[in-house]
PDB file of C-alpha atoms in Angstrom:
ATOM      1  CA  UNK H  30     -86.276  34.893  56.144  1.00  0.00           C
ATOM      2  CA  UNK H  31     -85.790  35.297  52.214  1.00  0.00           C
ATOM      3  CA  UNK H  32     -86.857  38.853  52.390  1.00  0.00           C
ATOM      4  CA  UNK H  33     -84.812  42.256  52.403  1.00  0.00           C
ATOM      5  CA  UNK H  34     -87.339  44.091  55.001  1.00  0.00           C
ATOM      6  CA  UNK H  35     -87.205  48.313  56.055  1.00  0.00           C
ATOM      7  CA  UNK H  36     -85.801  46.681  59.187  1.00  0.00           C
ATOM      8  CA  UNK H  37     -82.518  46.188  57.263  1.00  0.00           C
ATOM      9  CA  UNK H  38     -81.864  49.635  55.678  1.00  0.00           C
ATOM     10  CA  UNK H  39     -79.477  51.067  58.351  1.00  0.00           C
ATOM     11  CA  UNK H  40     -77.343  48.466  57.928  1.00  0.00           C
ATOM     12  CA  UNK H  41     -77.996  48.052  54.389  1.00  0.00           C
ATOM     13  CA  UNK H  42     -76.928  51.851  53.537  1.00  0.00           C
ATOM     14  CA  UNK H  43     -73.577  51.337  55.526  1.00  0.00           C
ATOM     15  CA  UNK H  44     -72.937  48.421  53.120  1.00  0.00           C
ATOM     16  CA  UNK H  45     -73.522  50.065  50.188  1.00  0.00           C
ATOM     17  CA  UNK H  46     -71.325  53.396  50.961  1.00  0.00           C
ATOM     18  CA  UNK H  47     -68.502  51.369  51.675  1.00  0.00           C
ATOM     19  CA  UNK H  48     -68.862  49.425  48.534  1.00  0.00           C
ATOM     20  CA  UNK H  49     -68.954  52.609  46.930  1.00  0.00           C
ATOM     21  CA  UNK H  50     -65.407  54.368  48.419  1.00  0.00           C
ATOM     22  CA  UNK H  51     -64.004  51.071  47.939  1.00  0.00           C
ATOM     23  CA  UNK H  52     -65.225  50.897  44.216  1.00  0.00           C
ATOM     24  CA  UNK H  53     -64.351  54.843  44.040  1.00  0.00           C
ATOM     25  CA  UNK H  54     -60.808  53.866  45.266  1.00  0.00           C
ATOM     26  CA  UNK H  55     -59.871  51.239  43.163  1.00  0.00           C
ATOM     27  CA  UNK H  56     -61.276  53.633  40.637  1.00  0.00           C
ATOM     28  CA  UNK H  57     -58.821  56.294  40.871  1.00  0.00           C
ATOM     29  CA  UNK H  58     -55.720  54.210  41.111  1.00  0.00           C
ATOM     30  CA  UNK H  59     -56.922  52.934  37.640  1.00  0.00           C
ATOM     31  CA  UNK H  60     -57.687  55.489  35.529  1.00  0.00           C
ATOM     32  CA  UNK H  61     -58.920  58.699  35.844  1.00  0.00           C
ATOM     33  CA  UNK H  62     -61.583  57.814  33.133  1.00  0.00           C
ATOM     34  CA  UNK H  63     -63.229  54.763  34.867  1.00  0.00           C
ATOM     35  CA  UNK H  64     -66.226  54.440  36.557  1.00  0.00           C
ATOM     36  CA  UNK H  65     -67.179  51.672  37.611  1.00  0.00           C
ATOM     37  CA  UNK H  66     -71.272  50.786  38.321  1.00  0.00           C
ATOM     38  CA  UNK H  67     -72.446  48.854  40.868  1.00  0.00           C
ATOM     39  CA  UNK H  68     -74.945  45.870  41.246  1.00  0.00           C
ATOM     40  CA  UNK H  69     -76.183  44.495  44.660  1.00  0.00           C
ATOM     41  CA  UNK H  70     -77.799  41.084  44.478  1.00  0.00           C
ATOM     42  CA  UNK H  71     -78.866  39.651  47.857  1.00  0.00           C
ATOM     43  CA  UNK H  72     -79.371  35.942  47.544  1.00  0.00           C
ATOM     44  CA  UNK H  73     -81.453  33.382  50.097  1.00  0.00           C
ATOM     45  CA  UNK H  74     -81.680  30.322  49.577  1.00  0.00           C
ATOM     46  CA  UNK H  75     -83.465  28.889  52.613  1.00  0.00           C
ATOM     47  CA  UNK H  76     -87.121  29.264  51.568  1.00  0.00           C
ATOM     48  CA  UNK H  77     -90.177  28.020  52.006  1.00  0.00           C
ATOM     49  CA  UNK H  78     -91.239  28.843  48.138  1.00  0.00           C
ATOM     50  CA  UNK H  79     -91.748  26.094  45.151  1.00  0.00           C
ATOM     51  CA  UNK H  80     -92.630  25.968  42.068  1.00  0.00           C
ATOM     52  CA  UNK H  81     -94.020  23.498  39.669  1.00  0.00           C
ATOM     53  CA  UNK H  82     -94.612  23.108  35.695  1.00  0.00           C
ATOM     54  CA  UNK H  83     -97.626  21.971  34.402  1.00  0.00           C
ATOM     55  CA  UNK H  84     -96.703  18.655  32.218  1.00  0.00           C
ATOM     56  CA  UNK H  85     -99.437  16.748  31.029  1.00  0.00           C
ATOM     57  CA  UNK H  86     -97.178  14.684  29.731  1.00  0.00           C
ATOM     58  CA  UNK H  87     -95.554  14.095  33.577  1.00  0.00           C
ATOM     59  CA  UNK H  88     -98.256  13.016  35.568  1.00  0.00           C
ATOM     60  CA  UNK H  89     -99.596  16.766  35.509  1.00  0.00           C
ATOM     61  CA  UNK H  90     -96.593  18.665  37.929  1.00  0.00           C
ATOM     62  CA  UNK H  91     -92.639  18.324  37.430  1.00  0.00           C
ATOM     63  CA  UNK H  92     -90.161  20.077  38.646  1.00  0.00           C
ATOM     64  CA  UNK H  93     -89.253  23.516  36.697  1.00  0.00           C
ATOM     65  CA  UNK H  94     -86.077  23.497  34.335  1.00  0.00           C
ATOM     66  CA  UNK H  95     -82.650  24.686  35.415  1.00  0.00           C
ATOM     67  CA  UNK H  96     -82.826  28.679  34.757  1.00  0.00           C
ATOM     68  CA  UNK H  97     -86.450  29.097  35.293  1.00  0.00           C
ATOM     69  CA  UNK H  98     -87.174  32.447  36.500  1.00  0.00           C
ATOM     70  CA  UNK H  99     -90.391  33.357  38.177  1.00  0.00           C
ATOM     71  CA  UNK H 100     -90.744  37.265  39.328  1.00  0.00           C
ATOM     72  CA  UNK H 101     -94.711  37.357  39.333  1.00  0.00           C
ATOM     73  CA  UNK H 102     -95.388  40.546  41.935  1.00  0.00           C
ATOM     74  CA  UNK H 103     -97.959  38.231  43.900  1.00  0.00           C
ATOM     75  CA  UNK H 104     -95.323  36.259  45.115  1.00  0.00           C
ATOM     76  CA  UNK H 105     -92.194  38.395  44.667  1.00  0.00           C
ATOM     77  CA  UNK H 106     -93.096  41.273  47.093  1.00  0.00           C
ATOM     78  CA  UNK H 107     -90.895  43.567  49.049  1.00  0.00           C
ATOM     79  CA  UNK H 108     -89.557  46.919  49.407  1.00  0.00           C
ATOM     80  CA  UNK H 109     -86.772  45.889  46.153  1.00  0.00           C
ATOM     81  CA  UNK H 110     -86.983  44.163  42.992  1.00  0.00           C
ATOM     82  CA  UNK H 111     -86.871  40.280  43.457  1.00  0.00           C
ATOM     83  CA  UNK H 112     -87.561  37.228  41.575  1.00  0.00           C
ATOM     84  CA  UNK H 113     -86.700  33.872  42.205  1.00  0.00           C
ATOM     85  CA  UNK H 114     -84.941  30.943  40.505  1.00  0.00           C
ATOM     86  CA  UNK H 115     -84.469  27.542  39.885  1.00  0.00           C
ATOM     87  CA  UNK H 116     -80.296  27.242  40.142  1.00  0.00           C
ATOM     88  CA  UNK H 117     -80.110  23.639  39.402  1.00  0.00           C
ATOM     89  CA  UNK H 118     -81.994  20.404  37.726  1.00  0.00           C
ATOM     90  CA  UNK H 119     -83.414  18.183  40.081  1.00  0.00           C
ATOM     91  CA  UNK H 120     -83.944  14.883  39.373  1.00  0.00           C
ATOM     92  CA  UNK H 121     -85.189  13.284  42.888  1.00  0.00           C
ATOM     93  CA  UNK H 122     -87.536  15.464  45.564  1.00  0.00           C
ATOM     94  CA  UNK H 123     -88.290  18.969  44.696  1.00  0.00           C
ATOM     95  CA  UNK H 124     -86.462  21.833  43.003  1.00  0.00           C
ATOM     96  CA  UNK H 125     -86.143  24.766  45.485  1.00  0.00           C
ATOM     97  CA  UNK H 126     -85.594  28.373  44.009  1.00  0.00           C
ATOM     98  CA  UNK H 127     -83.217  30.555  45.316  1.00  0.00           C
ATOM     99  CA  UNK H 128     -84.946  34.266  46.173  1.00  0.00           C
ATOM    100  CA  UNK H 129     -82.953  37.051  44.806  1.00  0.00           C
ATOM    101  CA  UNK H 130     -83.314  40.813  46.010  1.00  0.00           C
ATOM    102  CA  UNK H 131     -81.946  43.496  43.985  1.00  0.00           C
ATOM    103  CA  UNK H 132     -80.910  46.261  46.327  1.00  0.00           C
ATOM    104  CA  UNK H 133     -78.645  48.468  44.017  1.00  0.00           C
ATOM    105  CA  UNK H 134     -78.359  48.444  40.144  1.00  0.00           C
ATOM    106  CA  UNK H 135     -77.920  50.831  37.702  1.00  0.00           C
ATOM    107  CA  UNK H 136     -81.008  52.853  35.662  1.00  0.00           C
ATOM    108  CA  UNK H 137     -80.241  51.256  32.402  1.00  0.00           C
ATOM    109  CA  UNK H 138     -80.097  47.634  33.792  1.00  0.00           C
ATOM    110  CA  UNK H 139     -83.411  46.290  32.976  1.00  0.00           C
ATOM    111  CA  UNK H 140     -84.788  43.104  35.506  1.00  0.00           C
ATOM    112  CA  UNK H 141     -84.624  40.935  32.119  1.00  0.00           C
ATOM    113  CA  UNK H 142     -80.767  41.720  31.796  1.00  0.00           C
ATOM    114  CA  UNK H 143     -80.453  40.356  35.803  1.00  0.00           C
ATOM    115  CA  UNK H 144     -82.404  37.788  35.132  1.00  0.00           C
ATOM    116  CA  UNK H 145     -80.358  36.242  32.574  1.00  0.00           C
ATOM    117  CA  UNK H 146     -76.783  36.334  34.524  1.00  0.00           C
TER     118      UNK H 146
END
């Protein structure tokens, strides 16, 4: 499906609390002092999406570089953050971007940072 929907939150929430006491845990048989933040990246890669670059030089369309990140709100839509990327260079058939939803990060992490991991 690609798509984090509202249909998903029950289960969703129970994922993300147990993450939590497990990070929590870990935590405290650490150090007092640490904290840890969390990050939740959902990943598909089965989708229907693909992009193109315009190369005039190419016969017009080619295949995006390796990295490429597209998060353009008319096609990234959805009750979270999400973008999608091109993972790999293709050299025969077409490139296909994996769709990344970003269910949990922390306030200071801007989309740019995520991006670029």
């Amino acid at each position: 499906r690609g798509f984090v929907e509202e249909e998903d939150y029950p289960s969703l929430e129970v994922e993300l609390q147990s993450l939590q006491a497990v990070l929590k845990l870990a935590a405290k048989q650490t150090r007092e002092d640490y904290a840890p933040e969390m990050t939740y990246i959902a990943v598909a890669k089965q989708d229907d999406m693909r992009i193109f670059s315009l190369r005039p030089d190419v016969a017009n369309i080619a295949n995006p570089e390796s990295g490429t990140v597209v998060d353009d709100p008319k096609i990234c839509f959805g009750s979270f953050p999400s973008f999608y990327a091109i993972n790999q260079s293709t050299t025969k058939g077409t490139a296909v971007p994996a769709h990344f939803s970003v269910l949990k990060k922390p306030e200071n992490m801007s989309m740019d940072f995520i991006h670029s991991l």
